[in-house]
Amino acid sequence: MDKKSKSTKRLQAAKEINRIVFEYYMECSQAKSQGIPVGWMPPMNGAIEIFYAMGLQPVFPENWSPVCAAFGLAPKNFEISENMGYSIDLCGYLRNIIGYVHGPIETSQCILGNLPVPDFLLSPGGGCIPVMKIFHALERRFPDAAVFRADLPQVALHDIQPHHIQYAVQEIQRLISFLEKTTGRKMDYDKLEEAVALSDKACALWDEIMSYRRYKPTPFSAAEIGIMFVMVTRQGTQIAVDFLEKVLDELKDRVARKQGVIPEEKIRLFWDNIPLWYNLGLFNYFEEMNGVVVAETYSTAWSIRLDAEDPIKALALKSLKSYPLVSCVSMENRMDSIIKACKEYSIDGVIFHRNKSCLPITLGQMDIKRRLEEQLQIPSIVIDADHMDERNFFPAQFRNRADAFMEMLLAKRKATS
Amino acid sequence: MMISNPIVGFQQAYETSSQILSRIHGQGQKLFGYFCTYTPVELLVACGYLPVRIMGGRGKAEQCYRLLPEFICPFMKRSLERAMNGEYHFLSGIVQSYSCDAVCGCQAVWKNNFPDMSLYSISLPYNSNPQAREFYIAEFKNFIEKLGQPYDPCFQEKLRQTNELYRHVRQAVLNLFDSAQSGFLDISAEEKWYAVQAGFVIPPGQYLELIHRMIQQKKEIPAGQKHSIPVIVSGSEIGHPDILTYVEKTGGRIVWDDHCTGIRSFEPAEGSGDDPMEQLADRYVKRSPCASRSRAEDRWLRWEKKLHHADVQGVIFVLQKFCTPHLSDIPYFKEQLKKRGIPAIVVEMEESWEVSGQIRTRIDGFLDMVQGKNG
C-alpha cells in the first residue's frame, strides 16, 4: 500500500465533476481580468449565496488544500510554513495554505492555475480555531485586502435560541453592507432569493442522493466524495443543481439495474472524519476485500434546508448549523446522526479516522465508538492518520489494523448468512 | 485555621483544593466548574455557586487516553484524568465558553462520561461592536435562565455586589503584580503562580483578604536580583511553577507575563455600563486577549507597551504541547520581537510539567545568549 493513491471512480458524474472543478478554478483565475471582485472565505456558511447574488468571486482557501494534497503540492507548502515557524502539530490545512500564499501562489504550475489574490477577506470569528488563524495569517499576507471581521455564535444545534439567530442575522446584514461598500455593487435581493432557493434545491438533491446509498448494493461509495465539491463551491448556482440532478439520475439507473460499486458487496462501512485527501485510494482497499464505504460523516454538513422566503434568516441558520453538524460543537447531534446513518445504511462496521489535523471531529470518537457497540453491536476500528499530511499516515499500521477488522467482519457475515 | 503567611495559605489552598472543596461541598455550598478565564464567574457567584476553575496541574495521563487522542494539550488530558479519578465529584455543573476546539470537544466528552454533571456552554462573540455587546448580554441572561435564575431586581442587586467584589479582587491582584514588577515586593514567580491559582478555588471574599495581607508584607527586592535578565513569559495555562522557578534560578527575572495562570485574566478590573449586566459584558469585551479569541496583532498592542516600559531582553514562550491557538501566533510574535532585536525561545510542556534536561539546556543557553548579547 502506498502513502498516496487515487481512488477508482465508477460514476459517470466523476468525469463531469472534474470539468466543474476545472471551470471553477479557471473562473477564479480569470475573475480579476473580468473586473470581478475576489473574496476569500471559509466554507460551510451563508456567505457563498451572497457572493453569487452580488456577482462576486468566492475563493475557498480551505478547499484549495485538498487540491494541493491531490496534486502533490502540499509537501512544498508544509516546508515553507514550517520554516516560517508554524509547528508541525498544527492543522495541515493551516500549514498548507499559509505555505502556499507565501510562495507557490505566484509560481506553482498547477493544472488548475493558482488562486487569485483577494480583494477582500471574510475573516471568521467562529468555526474552528485553525480556520480563524488561517484568516488572521491571510490578513497579514494580503494587507491591501479589505477585511470583514465576521462573528458567529458557536452553539449546539439543540441549543440555538432566538438571540443566536438574531445575532447571526445581524452579521449577514453587516456582511452585505460591507460588500456593497467595498465592491461598489448593490445587493439585488431578488437574486439573493434565487440563490437561496438554488441552495435549498441543491441541499434537497444532496439528501436524496445520499438516501440512495441505503440500497444494496450501494450505487456509489465514499470514493466518489469529490462530488461534494459543488456543495462547497457552487451552492446558490444552477451549476450545482444541474450536476446533482445528473448524479441523481445516474444513481436511480444504477439502483434499478442493481449495479453496485463492486461485483460482490459483502460488508458495508461508515467512515468518520475527513478522508485522506492524498490517499482517497484507501477507500478502494476495502473494496478488494468486498467491503464498501457506504456513508461518511462529512457529507452530513449539507443536510440542511433553506427557506427562500426569508433568505437572510435562511443564510443565518445555515451558518449556525453547518459546522456544528459535523463537529464536537454539537456532539449529541453528531452521535445521533452516525447512529441513524448506521441504521439507515445497514452498516456492518465503522472506521474512525483519528485525524491529527482535525481535533473538532476527532474528539468524542471514542464515545461514539462505545455507543455503537452498546446500542447497535456495530464494531469499529480507529485509524491514526491526517487528512492533509501524509507524514502522519503509516500504511503498514493501517493495513495491520484494517486487515484484522475486515477479516473479523467477513467472518461475522459468514456466520450470520 | 488562620494562616499568618498568605503565601503558605495560597500554596496549601492549591495543593489541597480537592479536600477543601469537598469539605465546602459537604457544608452545603454548591460548586460549579469552568475551564477558561473568559467564563463570567460573577454570574456563578450571583447565582449562589462557588466557581472552581478546573485545572490540569501536573501528573500522569493514563485513563484519559481511553477517551482522548494523544494530540491534545496536557491541560485537557489532565483535567479529564482528574475527573476520571473522581477529583471533581463535588461539581454541580460545568460551563465552557468556547475557549478553543479542545475545550469545546472535551466538554462533550465530559458530558458523555459524567451524566450526573450538568454541562453548559456560553458562546462569546469575537467582536466588540454594539451588536456583539448586546449578544454578550443576551447570552449571559440565557445562561442564568438555564441555571433557573430569573434576571429580576433581586438578582441584579446580587450581580452588582458580585461585580464590585471581583473588581476589588482583580485590582488587588493587579496591585500585587505591579508591586512585584516595580521592585517593591520580593515575591518569586512560583509564589505569584500559587497566589493566582488559589484564586481559582478559594471563595473570592477570603481570597481578597489573603491578597491584601500579602501586599502589606512589602519588602523591596534585593539589589542583586534587580541585575538579573528581564524576561517575559507567555503561553496558555502553566500547569506547574517549576519551569518559572528554573528561569529565575538561571538568571532570568520575569518582569511581565502573558499567560492564563498569570496576570492576563485580571485585566481590566472592571467594566462600565448602566446596569450590572452591561458592566459585566463590558469587562469581558475589554479583557486582555488570549490567543484563542483574538488576533496576534491585538495581543501585540499590549506587548508593545510592556516591552517599552520594562526593558525586556528576552521572551520565553512556555506552551502546552498541541496548543493550536498559541502555536499559531508564535511566528508573528517571533517576527515582531526579531524586528525589535529581542530574542525568543519556545518550550513545549507535557503533562508531567517536568523541566527536562533538554529544556534546562535550552533555557540555560538562551539566557546565556541574552546576557552575552547585552553585555
Short mmCIF file of N, CA and C in Angstrom, two decimals, chain A residues 62 65-66 69 78 88-95 128 130 228 271-280 282-283 296-298 323 326-328 334 351-366 381-394 397-398 401, chain B residues 67-73 101-102 322 324:
data_model
loop_
_atom_site.label_atom_id
_atom_site.label_comp_id
_atom_site.label_asym_id
_atom_site.label_seq_id
_atom_site.Cartn_x
_atom_site.Cartn_y
_atom_site.Cartn_z
N GLU A 62 -9.57 26.85 2.15
CA GLU A 62 -9.63 25.54 2.80
C GLU A 62 -9.84 24.45 1.73
N SER A 65 -6.72 23.30 -0.25
CA SER A 65 -5.79 22.37 0.38
C SER A 65 -5.95 20.94 -0.13
N PRO A 66 -7.19 20.41 -0.21
CA PRO A 66 -7.32 19.08 -0.82
C PRO A 66 -6.79 19.03 -2.25
N ALA A 69 -3.19 18.64 -1.90
CA ALA A 69 -2.85 17.27 -1.48
C ALA A 69 -2.96 16.32 -2.66
N PHE A 78 4.03 22.78 3.10
CA PHE A 78 4.36 22.49 4.50
C PHE A 78 5.78 22.97 4.82
N ILE A 88 4.66 21.70 13.34
CA ILE A 88 4.17 20.52 12.62
C ILE A 88 2.94 19.93 13.32
N ASP A 89 2.69 20.34 14.56
CA ASP A 89 1.50 19.85 15.26
C ASP A 89 0.24 20.63 14.89
N LEU A 90 0.37 21.67 14.08
CA LEU A 90 -0.81 22.45 13.69
C LEU A 90 -1.54 21.76 12.54
N CYS A 91 -2.79 22.10 12.38
CA CYS A 91 -3.65 21.52 11.33
C CYS A 91 -2.99 21.63 9.95
N GLY A 92 -3.11 20.57 9.16
CA GLY A 92 -2.50 20.54 7.84
C GLY A 92 -3.08 21.57 6.88
N TYR A 93 -4.37 21.87 7.02
CA TYR A 93 -4.96 22.93 6.17
C TYR A 93 -4.23 24.25 6.42
N LEU A 94 -4.02 24.53 7.72
CA LEU A 94 -3.36 25.79 8.10
C LEU A 94 -1.95 25.85 7.53
N ARG A 95 -1.18 24.78 7.74
CA ARG A 95 0.22 24.80 7.28
C ARG A 95 0.28 24.84 5.76
N CYS A 128 -13.76 26.58 13.56
CA CYS A 128 -12.67 26.02 14.36
C CYS A 128 -11.51 27.02 14.47
N PRO A 130 -8.19 26.62 13.88
CA PRO A 130 -7.26 26.73 12.74
C PRO A 130 -7.79 27.60 11.60
N MET A 228 -18.83 16.29 -3.70
CA MET A 228 -19.14 17.30 -2.69
C MET A 228 -18.61 18.68 -3.07
N TRP A 271 -17.40 5.76 7.28
CA TRP A 271 -16.12 6.45 7.53
C TRP A 271 -16.39 7.70 8.34
N ASP A 272 -15.76 7.81 9.51
CA ASP A 272 -15.93 9.01 10.32
C ASP A 272 -14.70 9.90 10.20
N ASN A 273 -14.95 11.17 9.97
CA ASN A 273 -13.91 12.21 9.86
C ASN A 273 -13.56 12.46 8.38
N ILE A 274 -12.71 13.45 8.17
CA ILE A 274 -12.34 13.86 6.81
C ILE A 274 -11.48 12.76 6.18
N PRO A 275 -11.65 12.51 4.89
CA PRO A 275 -10.81 11.48 4.26
C PRO A 275 -9.35 11.94 4.11
N LEU A 276 -8.51 11.02 3.75
CA LEU A 276 -7.09 11.35 3.48
C LEU A 276 -7.03 11.88 2.05
N TRP A 277 -6.95 13.18 1.90
CA TRP A 277 -7.07 13.77 0.56
C TRP A 277 -5.95 13.30 -0.38
N TYR A 278 -4.82 12.93 0.18
CA TYR A 278 -3.70 12.47 -0.65
C TYR A 278 -3.79 10.97 -0.91
N ASN A 279 -4.80 10.33 -0.30
CA ASN A 279 -4.90 8.87 -0.46
C ASN A 279 -6.37 8.44 -0.44
N LEU A 280 -7.14 8.95 -1.40
CA LEU A 280 -8.54 8.52 -1.48
C LEU A 280 -8.62 7.07 -1.93
N LEU A 282 -7.51 4.76 -0.47
CA LEU A 282 -7.74 3.95 0.72
C LEU A 282 -9.14 3.31 0.70
N PHE A 283 -10.10 4.05 0.14
CA PHE A 283 -11.46 3.50 0.06
C PHE A 283 -11.48 2.24 -0.81
N GLU A 296 -20.44 8.48 5.17
CA GLU A 296 -19.37 9.16 5.89
C GLU A 296 -19.94 10.38 6.62
N THR A 297 -19.20 10.86 7.61
CA THR A 297 -19.65 12.00 8.42
C THR A 297 -19.74 13.27 7.62
N TYR A 298 -18.73 13.51 6.82
CA TYR A 298 -18.54 14.83 6.23
C TYR A 298 -19.74 15.26 5.37
N TYR A 323 -21.39 23.94 10.54
CA TYR A 323 -20.20 23.43 11.24
C TYR A 323 -20.57 22.53 12.42
N VAL A 326 -21.19 18.65 11.90
CA VAL A 326 -20.14 17.63 11.74
C VAL A 326 -19.07 17.67 12.84
N SER A 327 -19.19 18.60 13.79
CA SER A 327 -18.09 18.77 14.75
C SER A 327 -18.55 18.52 16.18
N CYS A 328 -17.60 18.69 17.10
CA CYS A 328 -17.90 18.47 18.51
C CYS A 328 -18.75 19.58 19.12
N ARG A 334 -24.14 14.93 16.45
CA ARG A 334 -23.17 14.17 15.66
C ARG A 334 -23.31 12.67 15.96
N ILE A 351 -15.27 2.94 10.53
CA ILE A 351 -13.85 3.29 10.55
C ILE A 351 -13.73 4.70 11.12
N PHE A 352 -13.10 4.80 12.25
CA PHE A 352 -12.86 6.12 12.84
C PHE A 352 -11.46 6.59 12.43
N HIS A 353 -11.42 7.66 11.67
CA HIS A 353 -10.15 8.25 11.31
C HIS A 353 -9.77 9.22 12.44
N ARG A 354 -8.80 8.82 13.27
CA ARG A 354 -8.30 9.72 14.33
C ARG A 354 -7.34 10.68 13.66
N ASN A 355 -7.86 11.85 13.38
CA ASN A 355 -7.25 12.77 12.43
C ASN A 355 -6.42 13.84 13.13
N LYS A 356 -5.13 13.76 13.00
CA LYS A 356 -4.26 14.71 13.72
C LYS A 356 -4.51 16.15 13.28
N SER A 357 -5.07 16.32 12.09
CA SER A 357 -5.33 17.67 11.60
C SER A 357 -6.73 18.17 11.92
N CYS A 358 -7.52 17.39 12.62
CA CYS A 358 -8.87 17.89 12.92
C CYS A 358 -9.37 17.41 14.28
N LEU A 359 -9.05 18.21 15.30
CA LEU A 359 -9.49 17.89 16.65
C LEU A 359 -11.01 17.97 16.80
N PRO A 360 -11.68 18.99 16.20
CA PRO A 360 -13.13 19.11 16.44
C PRO A 360 -13.94 17.91 15.96
N ILE A 361 -13.44 17.17 14.98
CA ILE A 361 -14.19 15.98 14.56
C ILE A 361 -13.67 14.75 15.31
N THR A 362 -12.39 14.76 15.65
CA THR A 362 -11.81 13.60 16.33
C THR A 362 -12.31 13.45 17.77
N LEU A 363 -12.46 14.59 18.45
CA LEU A 363 -12.90 14.50 19.86
C LEU A 363 -14.30 13.91 19.95
N GLY A 364 -14.45 12.98 20.83
CA GLY A 364 -15.76 12.34 21.01
C GLY A 364 -15.88 11.02 20.27
N GLN A 365 -14.90 10.70 19.42
CA GLN A 365 -15.00 9.47 18.64
C GLN A 365 -15.08 8.22 19.53
N MET A 366 -14.34 8.25 20.63
CA MET A 366 -14.33 7.07 21.49
C MET A 366 -15.70 6.85 22.14
N ILE A 381 -13.06 0.29 14.01
CA ILE A 381 -11.61 0.41 14.21
C ILE A 381 -11.22 1.88 14.20
N VAL A 382 -10.06 2.16 14.77
CA VAL A 382 -9.52 3.51 14.77
C VAL A 382 -8.27 3.52 13.91
N ILE A 383 -8.26 4.42 12.95
CA ILE A 383 -7.11 4.57 12.06
C ILE A 383 -6.41 5.88 12.40
N ASP A 384 -5.14 5.83 12.72
CA ASP A 384 -4.39 7.06 13.02
C ASP A 384 -3.82 7.63 11.74
N ALA A 385 -4.22 8.83 11.41
CA ALA A 385 -3.70 9.46 10.18
C ALA A 385 -3.94 10.96 10.24
N ASP A 386 -4.02 11.56 9.07
CA ASP A 386 -4.10 13.02 8.96
C ASP A 386 -4.70 13.30 7.59
N HIS A 387 -5.66 14.22 7.52
CA HIS A 387 -6.31 14.42 6.22
C HIS A 387 -5.44 15.17 5.22
N MET A 388 -4.39 15.80 5.69
CA MET A 388 -3.54 16.57 4.78
C MET A 388 -2.09 16.08 4.72
N ASP A 389 -1.55 15.70 5.86
CA ASP A 389 -0.11 15.49 5.95
C ASP A 389 0.21 14.00 5.93
N GLU A 390 0.74 13.54 4.82
CA GLU A 390 1.00 12.10 4.67
C GLU A 390 2.07 11.60 5.63
N ARG A 391 2.83 12.52 6.22
CA ARG A 391 3.84 12.09 7.20
C ARG A 391 3.20 11.48 8.44
N ASN A 392 1.90 11.79 8.65
CA ASN A 392 1.21 11.23 9.81
C ASN A 392 0.37 10.01 9.47
N PHE A 393 0.62 9.42 8.30
CA PHE A 393 -0.09 8.21 7.91
C PHE A 393 0.92 7.09 7.69
N PHE A 394 0.65 5.96 8.33
CA PHE A 394 1.59 4.84 8.26
C PHE A 394 0.87 3.64 7.64
N GLN A 397 0.81 0.16 9.38
CA GLN A 397 -0.02 0.15 10.59
C GLN A 397 -1.50 0.09 10.19
N PHE A 398 -1.85 0.89 9.19
CA PHE A 398 -3.23 0.89 8.70
C PHE A 398 -3.62 -0.51 8.23
N ARG A 401 -4.23 -3.08 11.00
CA ARG A 401 -5.50 -2.91 11.71
C ARG A 401 -6.68 -3.23 10.79
N LEU B 67 -10.42 7.93 26.14
CA LEU B 67 -11.43 8.83 25.58
C LEU B 67 -10.87 9.92 24.68
N LEU B 68 -9.57 10.18 24.79
CA LEU B 68 -8.99 11.30 24.05
C LEU B 68 -7.86 10.83 23.14
N PRO B 69 -7.61 11.58 22.07
CA PRO B 69 -6.43 11.27 21.27
C PRO B 69 -5.17 11.78 21.98
N GLU B 70 -4.04 11.33 21.53
CA GLU B 70 -2.78 11.74 22.14
C GLU B 70 -2.50 13.22 21.84
N PHE B 71 -2.97 13.68 20.64
CA PHE B 71 -2.59 15.03 20.19
C PHE B 71 -3.53 16.11 20.71
N ILE B 72 -3.69 16.15 22.02
CA ILE B 72 -4.47 17.22 22.66
C ILE B 72 -3.66 17.72 23.84
N CYS B 73 -3.87 18.96 24.23
CA CYS B 73 -2.98 19.59 25.21
C CYS B 73 -3.02 18.89 26.58
N ASP B 101 -11.05 24.66 20.39
CA ASP B 101 -11.67 23.41 19.93
C ASP B 101 -11.51 22.31 20.98
N ALA B 102 -10.35 22.30 21.64
CA ALA B 102 -10.07 21.24 22.61
C ALA B 102 -11.03 21.31 23.80
N PHE B 322 0.69 20.84 21.68
CA PHE B 322 -0.53 20.75 20.85
C PHE B 322 -1.51 21.91 21.05
N THR B 324 -3.11 24.72 19.77
CA THR B 324 -3.25 25.37 18.47
C THR B 324 -3.30 26.90 18.54
#
